[in-house]
PDB file of C-alpha atoms in Angstrom:
ATOM      1  CA  MET A  27      41.150  67.066 -36.180  1.00 42.00           C
ATOM      2  CA  ALA A  28      39.879  65.557 -39.619  1.00 40.00           C
ATOM      3  CA  GLY A  29      42.083  62.438 -39.376  1.00 48.00           C
ATOM      4  CA  PHE A  30      45.380  61.996 -38.434  1.00 48.00           C
ATOM      5  CA  MET A  31      48.501  62.522 -39.225  1.00 51.00           C
ATOM      6  CA  ALA A  32      51.907  61.145 -39.136  1.00 56.00           C
ATOM      7  CA  GLY A  33      53.428  62.677 -36.147  1.00 72.00           C
ATOM      8  CA  GLY A  34      49.527  64.814 -35.043  1.00 87.00           C
ATOM      9  CA  THR A  35      46.504  64.075 -34.061  1.00 92.00           C
ATOM     10  CA  GLY A  36      43.435  62.445 -34.329  1.00 94.00           C
ATOM     11  CA  PRO A  37      39.973  61.308 -33.122  1.00 95.00           C
ATOM     12  CA  ALA A  38      39.478  58.067 -31.254  1.00 97.00           C
ATOM     13  CA  SER A  39      36.645  55.853 -33.105  1.00 96.00           C
ATOM     14  CA  THR A  40      35.826  52.085 -31.600  1.00 95.00           C
ATOM     15  CA  ALA A  41      38.502  50.424 -32.764  1.00 96.00           C
ATOM     16  CA  ASP A  42      41.158  51.590 -30.903  1.00 97.00           C
ATOM     17  CA  ILE A  43      39.791  51.293 -27.551  1.00 97.00           C
ATOM     18  CA  PRO A  44      41.838  48.033 -27.088  1.00 97.00           C
ATOM     19  CA  GLU A  45      44.938  50.493 -28.276  1.00 96.00           C
ATOM     20  CA  ILE A  46      43.714  53.048 -26.119  1.00 97.00           C
ATOM     21  CA  ALA A  47      43.197  51.460 -23.393  1.00 97.00           C
ATOM     22  CA  GLY A  48      47.518  49.409 -22.981  1.00 97.00           C
ATOM     23  CA  LEU A  49      48.181  53.174 -23.838  1.00 97.00           C
ATOM     24  CA  LEU A  50      46.884  54.774 -20.442  1.00 97.00           C
ATOM     25  CA  ALA A  51      46.874  51.590 -18.233  1.00 97.00           C
ATOM     26  CA  ARG A  52      50.293  51.690 -19.087  1.00 96.00           C
ATOM     27  CA  ALA A  53      50.333  55.477 -17.965  1.00 95.00           C
ATOM     28  CA  PHE A  54      49.284  55.213 -15.248  1.00 94.00           C
ATOM     29  CA  ASP A  55      50.315  52.569 -13.576  1.00 93.00           C
ATOM     30  CA  ASP A  56      51.292  54.407 -10.415  1.00 88.00           C
ATOM     31  CA  ASP A  57      48.879  57.101 -10.640  1.00 91.00           C
ATOM     32  CA  PRO A  58      47.940  58.000  -7.223  1.00 88.00           C
ATOM     33  CA  GLU A  59      44.200  59.280  -8.164  1.00 90.00           C
ATOM     34  CA  LEU A  60      44.378  55.537  -9.825  1.00 92.00           C
ATOM     35  CA  ARG A  61      44.693  53.606  -6.975  1.00 90.00           C
ATOM     36  CA  ALA A  62      42.593  54.869  -4.856  1.00 91.00           C
ATOM     37  CA  PHE A  63      40.133  52.799  -6.873  1.00 92.00           C
ATOM     38  CA  VAL A  64      42.037  50.699  -8.505  1.00 92.00           C
ATOM     39  CA  ASP A  65      44.641  48.137  -6.169  1.00 89.00           C
ATOM     40  CA  GLY A  66      45.637  44.689  -5.456  1.00 86.00           C
ATOM     41  CA  GLN A  67      46.184  41.463  -7.038  1.00 85.00           C
ATOM     42  CA  GLU A  68      46.607  41.955 -11.199  1.00 91.00           C
ATOM     43  CA  ARG A  69      46.371  45.396 -10.960  1.00 90.00           C
ATOM     44  CA  GLN A  70      47.472  46.309 -14.415  1.00 92.00           C
ATOM     45  CA  LYS A  71      44.654  43.492 -15.567  1.00 94.00           C
ATOM     46  CA  ARG A  72      42.373  45.567 -14.235  1.00 92.00           C
ATOM     47  CA  LEU A  73      43.244  49.275 -14.308  1.00 95.00           C
ATOM     48  CA  ARG A  74      43.187  47.774 -17.989  1.00 96.00           C
ATOM     49  CA  SER A  75      39.244  46.981 -18.139  1.00 95.00           C
ATOM     50  CA  TYR A  76      38.211  49.699 -16.241  1.00 93.00           C
ATOM     51  CA  LEU A  77      39.779  52.604 -18.178  1.00 95.00           C
ATOM     52  CA  GLN A  78      38.800  50.267 -21.638  1.00 96.00           C
ATOM     53  CA  ALA A  79      34.827  50.557 -20.083  1.00 93.00           C
ATOM     54  CA  GLU A  80      35.355  54.199 -19.494  1.00 93.00           C
ATOM     55  CA  ALA A  81      36.626  55.221 -22.861  1.00 96.00           C
ATOM     56  CA  CYS A  82      33.966  52.734 -24.617  1.00 94.00           C
ATOM     57  CA  LEU A  83      31.447  54.982 -22.065  1.00 91.00           C
ATOM     58  CA  THR A  84      33.153  58.070 -23.115  1.00 94.00           C
ATOM     59  CA  LEU A  85      32.744  57.813 -26.511  1.00 94.00           C
ATOM     60  CA  ASP A  86      29.119  55.972 -26.009  1.00 91.00           C
ATOM     61  CA  THR A  87      28.160  59.544 -24.252  1.00 90.00           C
ATOM     62  CA  GLY A  88      28.641  61.988 -27.120  1.00 92.00           C
ATOM     63  CA  GLY A  89      32.019  62.315 -25.741  1.00 95.00           C
ATOM     64  CA  VAL A  90      35.432  62.173 -27.648  1.00 97.00           C
ATOM     65  CA  ILE A  91      39.149  60.462 -27.290  1.00 98.00           C
ATOM     66  CA  ASP A  92      41.930  61.989 -29.014  1.00 98.00           C
ATOM     67  CA  LEU A  93      44.865  60.099 -29.682  1.00 97.00           C
ATOM     68  CA  TYR A  94      48.330  61.537 -31.051  1.00 96.00           C
ATOM     69  CA  ARG A  95      50.049  59.128 -33.304  1.00 95.00           C
ATOM     70  CA  ASP A  96      53.939  59.168 -33.469  1.00 93.00           C
ATOM     71  CA  THR A  97      55.476  59.125 -37.357  1.00 89.00           C
ATOM     72  CA  ASP A  98      55.512  54.976 -37.781  1.00 90.00           C
ATOM     73  CA  GLY A  99      51.222  55.274 -37.031  1.00 90.00           C
ATOM     74  CA  GLN A 100      51.563  53.676 -33.003  1.00 92.00           C
ATOM     75  CA  ALA A 101      49.154  56.269 -30.066  1.00 95.00           C
ATOM     76  CA  VAL A 102      51.828  57.714 -27.753  1.00 96.00           C
ATOM     77  CA  GLY A 103      49.249  60.176 -26.050  1.00 97.00           C
ATOM     78  CA  ALA A 104      45.722  60.299 -25.344  1.00 98.00           C
ATOM     79  CA  ALA A 105      43.242  62.447 -24.021  1.00 98.00           C
ATOM     80  CA  VAL A 106      39.894  61.576 -22.924  1.00 98.00           C
ATOM     81  CA  TRP A 107      37.728  64.097 -23.369  1.00 98.00           C
ATOM     82  CA  GLU A 108      33.495  63.721 -21.923  1.00 95.00           C
ATOM     83  CA  ALA A 109      30.776  65.004 -23.418  1.00 95.00           C
ATOM     84  CA  PRO A 110      28.371  67.973 -21.537  1.00 94.00           C
ATOM     85  CA  SER A 111      25.761  65.512 -22.702  1.00 82.00           C
ATOM     86  CA  ALA A 112      27.734  62.424 -20.783  1.00 76.00           C
ATOM     87  CA  ARG A 113      25.976  63.365 -17.253  1.00 65.00           C
ATOM     88  CA  GLY A 114      22.334  61.688 -16.738  1.00 56.00           C
ATOM     89  CA  MET A 115      22.452  58.942 -19.722  1.00 54.00           C
ATOM     90  CA  LEU A 116      21.682  56.035 -17.835  1.00 46.00           C
ATOM     91  CA  LEU A 117      20.920  53.340 -19.931  1.00 49.00           C
ATOM     92  CA  GLN A 118      24.548  54.300 -20.558  1.00 56.00           C
ATOM     93  CA  THR A 119      26.051  53.793 -17.264  1.00 61.00           C
ATOM     94  CA  VAL A 120      23.890  50.513 -16.410  1.00 61.00           C
ATOM     95  CA  ARG A 121      25.690  48.136 -19.547  1.00 72.00           C
ATOM     96  CA  TYR A 122      30.050  50.158 -18.511  1.00 75.00           C
ATOM     97  CA  GLY A 123      28.770  49.701 -15.102  1.00 79.00           C
ATOM     98  CA  PRO A 124      29.778  45.939 -14.220  1.00 82.00           C
ATOM     99  CA  ALA A 125      33.044  45.782 -15.719  1.00 85.00           C
ATOM    100  CA  MET A 126      34.042  48.735 -14.128  1.00 86.00           C
ATOM    101  CA  LEU A 127      33.174  47.300 -10.978  1.00 84.00           C
ATOM    102  CA  ALA A 128      34.878  44.361 -11.353  1.00 87.00           C
ATOM    103  CA  ALA A 129      37.859  46.501 -12.111  1.00 87.00           C
ATOM    104  CA  VAL A 130      37.580  47.963  -9.017  1.00 86.00           C
ATOM    105  CA  GLY A 131      36.576  45.600  -6.529  1.00 87.00           C
ATOM    106  CA  LEU A 132      34.616  46.119  -3.867  1.00 83.00           C
ATOM    107  CA  ARG A 133      37.071  48.028  -1.710  1.00 85.00           C
ATOM    108  CA  GLY A 134      37.519  51.198  -4.647  1.00 86.00           C
ATOM    109  CA  LEU A 135      33.832  51.088  -5.025  1.00 83.00           C
ATOM    110  CA  LEU A 136      34.028  51.998  -1.340  1.00 88.00           C
ATOM    111  CA  ASN A 137      36.633  55.082  -1.553  1.00 87.00           C
ATOM    112  CA  TRP A 138      34.102  56.139  -4.823  1.00 84.00           C
ATOM    113  CA  LEU A 139      31.337  56.247  -1.960  1.00 85.00           C
ATOM    114  CA  THR A 140      33.420  58.077   0.022  1.00 89.00           C
ATOM    115  CA  TYR A 141      34.321  60.164  -2.216  1.00 88.00           C
ATOM    116  CA  ARG A 142      32.604  60.637  -4.657  1.00 87.00           C
ATOM    117  CA  SER A 143      31.294  64.045  -3.354  1.00 91.00           C
ATOM    118  CA  ASP A 144      34.731  65.457  -3.629  1.00 92.00           C
ATOM    119  CA  PHE A 145      34.085  65.536  -6.962  1.00 91.00           C
ATOM    120  CA  LYS A 146      30.944  66.154  -7.812  1.00 91.00           C
ATOM    121  CA  ARG A 147      31.042  70.008  -5.105  1.00 94.00           C
ATOM    122  CA  PHE A 148      34.036  71.400  -7.874  1.00 96.00           C
ATOM    123  CA  GLN A 149      32.398  71.587 -10.620  1.00 94.00           C
ATOM    124  CA  PRO A 150      30.872  73.784 -13.015  1.00 95.00           C
ATOM    125  CA  ALA A 151      26.485  74.163 -12.042  1.00 93.00           C
ATOM    126  CA  ARG A 152      26.166  75.171 -15.848  1.00 94.00           C
ATOM    127  CA  PRO A 153      26.868  71.636 -18.826  1.00 94.00           C
ATOM    128  CA  HIS A 154      31.414  72.043 -18.903  1.00 96.00           C
ATOM    129  CA  TRP A 155      33.437  69.457 -20.514  1.00 97.00           C
ATOM    130  CA  HIS A 156      35.497  67.283 -18.474  1.00 97.00           C
ATOM    131  CA  LEU A 157      39.158  65.866 -18.991  1.00 98.00           C
ATOM    132  CA  VAL A 158      39.319  62.832 -17.652  1.00 96.00           C
ATOM    133  CA  ARG A 159      41.850  61.479 -18.347  1.00 97.00           C
ATOM    134  CA  LEU A 160      45.625  62.859 -19.695  1.00 97.00           C
ATOM    135  CA  ALA A 161      48.144  60.609 -20.841  1.00 95.00           C
ATOM    136  CA  THR A 162      51.745  59.840 -22.840  1.00 95.00           C
ATOM    137  CA  ASP A 163      53.593  56.735 -23.650  1.00 95.00           C
ATOM    138  CA  ALA A 164      56.775  56.842 -21.192  1.00 93.00           C
ATOM    139  CA  SER A 165      58.535  56.198 -24.350  1.00 91.00           C
ATOM    140  CA  ALA A 166      57.281  59.961 -25.764  1.00 92.00           C
ATOM    141  CA  ARG A 167      57.616  61.669 -22.877  1.00 90.00           C
ATOM    142  CA  GLY A 168      59.296  65.308 -22.841  1.00 91.00           C
ATOM    143  CA  GLN A 169      58.209  65.668 -26.589  1.00 92.00           C
ATOM    144  CA  GLY A 170      55.506  68.408 -25.850  1.00 92.00           C
ATOM    145  CA  ILE A 171      52.007  65.678 -26.998  1.00 95.00           C
ATOM    146  CA  ALA A 172      50.143  66.243 -24.306  1.00 94.00           C
ATOM    147  CA  THR A 173      50.361  70.323 -24.803  1.00 93.00           C
ATOM    148  CA  ALA A 174      49.280  69.345 -28.633  1.00 94.00           C
ATOM    149  CA  LEU A 175      46.889  67.520 -27.179  1.00 95.00           C
ATOM    150  CA  LEU A 176      45.305  69.969 -25.103  1.00 95.00           C
ATOM    151  CA  ARG A 177      45.932  72.955 -27.881  1.00 94.00           C
ATOM    152  CA  ASP A 178      43.895  70.908 -30.078  1.00 91.00           C
ATOM    153  CA  ARG A 179      41.037  70.408 -27.683  1.00 96.00           C
ATOM    154  CA  LEU A 180      40.539  72.971 -26.673  1.00 96.00           C
ATOM    155  CA  ASP A 181      40.867  75.476 -29.470  1.00 94.00           C
ATOM    156  CA  MET A 182      37.462  73.511 -30.841  1.00 94.00           C
ATOM    157  CA  ILE A 183      36.001  74.060 -27.291  1.00 96.00           C
ATOM    158  CA  ASP A 184      36.472  77.558 -27.503  1.00 95.00           C
ATOM    159  CA  GLN A 185      34.968  78.066 -30.685  1.00 93.00           C
ATOM    160  CA  ALA A 186      31.929  76.029 -29.142  1.00 93.00           C
ATOM    161  CA  GLY A 187      32.178  78.591 -26.182  1.00 94.00           C
ATOM    162  CA  GLY A 188      32.735  75.806 -23.605  1.00 96.00           C
ATOM    163  CA  ILE A 189      33.729  75.099 -20.342  1.00 97.00           C
ATOM    164  CA  VAL A 190      35.873  73.025 -19.306  1.00 98.00           C
ATOM    165  CA  HIS A 191      37.171  71.216 -15.928  1.00 98.00           C
ATOM    166  CA  LEU A 192      38.830  68.023 -14.906  1.00 98.00           C
ATOM    167  CA  GLU A 193      40.723  67.149 -11.242  1.00 97.00           C
ATOM    168  CA  ALA A 194      44.894  67.281 -11.736  1.00 96.00           C
ATOM    169  CA  SER A 195      46.604  65.530  -9.009  1.00 90.00           C
ATOM    170  CA  GLY A 196      48.820  67.404  -7.029  1.00 77.00           C
ATOM    171  CA  PRO A 197      50.430  70.125  -7.687  1.00 79.00           C
ATOM    172  CA  SER A 198      52.915  69.607  -9.949  1.00 79.00           C
ATOM    173  CA  SER A 199      49.893  68.261 -12.666  1.00 87.00           C
ATOM    174  CA  ALA A 200      47.763  71.537 -11.855  1.00 92.00           C
ATOM    175  CA  ARG A 201      50.888  73.427 -12.990  1.00 92.00           C
ATOM    176  CA  LEU A 202      50.461  72.356 -16.617  1.00 91.00           C
ATOM    177  CA  TYR A 203      46.721  73.674 -16.456  1.00 96.00           C
ATOM    178  CA  GLU A 204      47.959  75.818 -16.021  1.00 96.00           C
ATOM    179  CA  ARG A 205      49.352  77.892 -18.798  1.00 94.00           C
ATOM    180  CA  PHE A 206      46.317  76.629 -20.622  1.00 95.00           C
ATOM    181  CA  GLY A 207      44.112  79.081 -17.805  1.00 95.00           C
ATOM    182  CA  PHE A 208      42.969  76.457 -15.804  1.00 97.00           C
ATOM    183  CA  ALA A 209      42.761  77.316 -12.449  1.00 97.00           C
ATOM    184  CA  ALA A 210      42.118  75.725  -8.967  1.00 96.00           C
ATOM    185  CA  VAL A 211      38.903  76.322  -7.246  1.00 97.00           C
ATOM    186  CA  GLY A 212      39.219  73.869  -4.305  1.00 95.00           C
ATOM    187  CA  GLU A 213      40.812  70.050  -3.521  1.00 94.00           C
ATOM    188  CA  PHE A 214      40.418  66.886  -1.465  1.00 94.00           C
ATOM    189  CA  THR A 215      42.512  64.297  -0.404  1.00 94.00           C
ATOM    190  CA  LEU A 216      42.308  60.842  -1.479  1.00 92.00           C
ATOM    191  CA  PRO A 217      44.238  57.936   0.589  1.00 88.00           C
ATOM    192  CA  PRO A 218      46.884  58.064   1.406  1.00 84.00           C
ATOM    193  CA  ASP A 219      47.937  61.218   1.272  1.00 89.00           C
ATOM    194  CA  THR A 220      46.877  62.391  -2.603  1.00 90.00           C
ATOM    195  CA  VAL A 221      46.591  65.543  -2.781  1.00 92.00           C
ATOM    196  CA  ILE A 222      43.357  65.893  -5.423  1.00 94.00           C
ATOM    197  CA  VAL A 223      42.942  69.846  -7.075  1.00 95.00           C
ATOM    198  CA  ALA A 224      40.330  70.939  -8.771  1.00 96.00           C
ATOM    199  CA  MET A 225      40.164  72.868 -12.342  1.00 97.00           C
ATOM    200  CA  THR A 226      38.587  75.131 -14.024  1.00 98.00           C
ATOM    201  CA  ARG A 227      38.664  77.037 -16.875  1.00 97.00           C
ATOM    202  CA  PRO A 228      36.651  79.035 -18.353  1.00 95.00           C
ATOM    203  CA  ALA A 229      34.673  79.692 -21.852  1.00 92.00           C
ATOM    204  CA  HIS A 230      35.896  81.995 -24.417  1.00 71.00           C
ATOM    205  CA  GLN A 231      39.052  81.692 -23.902  1.00 54.00           C
ATOM    206  CA  HIS A 232      40.639  83.575 -26.958  1.00 53.00           C
ATOM    207  CA  ALA A 233      44.535  82.501 -26.343  1.00 48.00           C
ATOM    208  CA  ILE A 234      45.072  79.229 -25.278  1.00 49.00           C
ATOM    209  CA  THR A 235      48.755  78.818 -26.949  1.00 48.00           C
ATOM    210  CA  ALA A 236      50.853  76.877 -23.437  1.00 49.00           C
ATOM    211  CA  ARG A 237      52.718  79.893 -21.932  1.00 48.00           C
ATOM    212  CA  HIS A 238      56.279  78.645 -21.235  1.00 45.00           C
ATOM    213  CA  PRO A 239      57.892  79.378 -18.097  1.00 42.00           C
TER     214      PRO A 239
END
């Protein structure tokens, strides 16, 4: 993944962040997990602001964002990966915190404070990668883009013996990740009735090609 090829994956840079935020905001417009934290008036605008700040924070703390570009060079898929070293980087969190807070508002902040411990309690104790977002543009779904984004990055993580964790928005989403060796380690519910499945993929998995049903 040294760079982009036509119809392939590659790592994003800070210059790509506005495009990434737009792609993610469209893809997650109806996402039940994000609705618990970003909802109400001008939601799409605030969602884009939140996801842009989140992307900036990810890159600034050593994480990576992988993009899938189609043959015309348009970004049609993205995966946001928080690095194991990201935790505890207070200065970077403070830098982007105001933008994220403005986007979620008081209600979203209260929900985050209420459910933050649920997200944390199922995460591995050891340093690990965190798959924060995985999205495909509506115009390109069904083409294996999410599979390509997962396969390529997991290959690299496996070579370093890394652990990966994520939160899937419900059982149907969890089934995709099960094909890549993720296993459910717990679940919790966000308002109003969204089941979040916490999933972890252990280190040193060698056969990472998705198993097709």
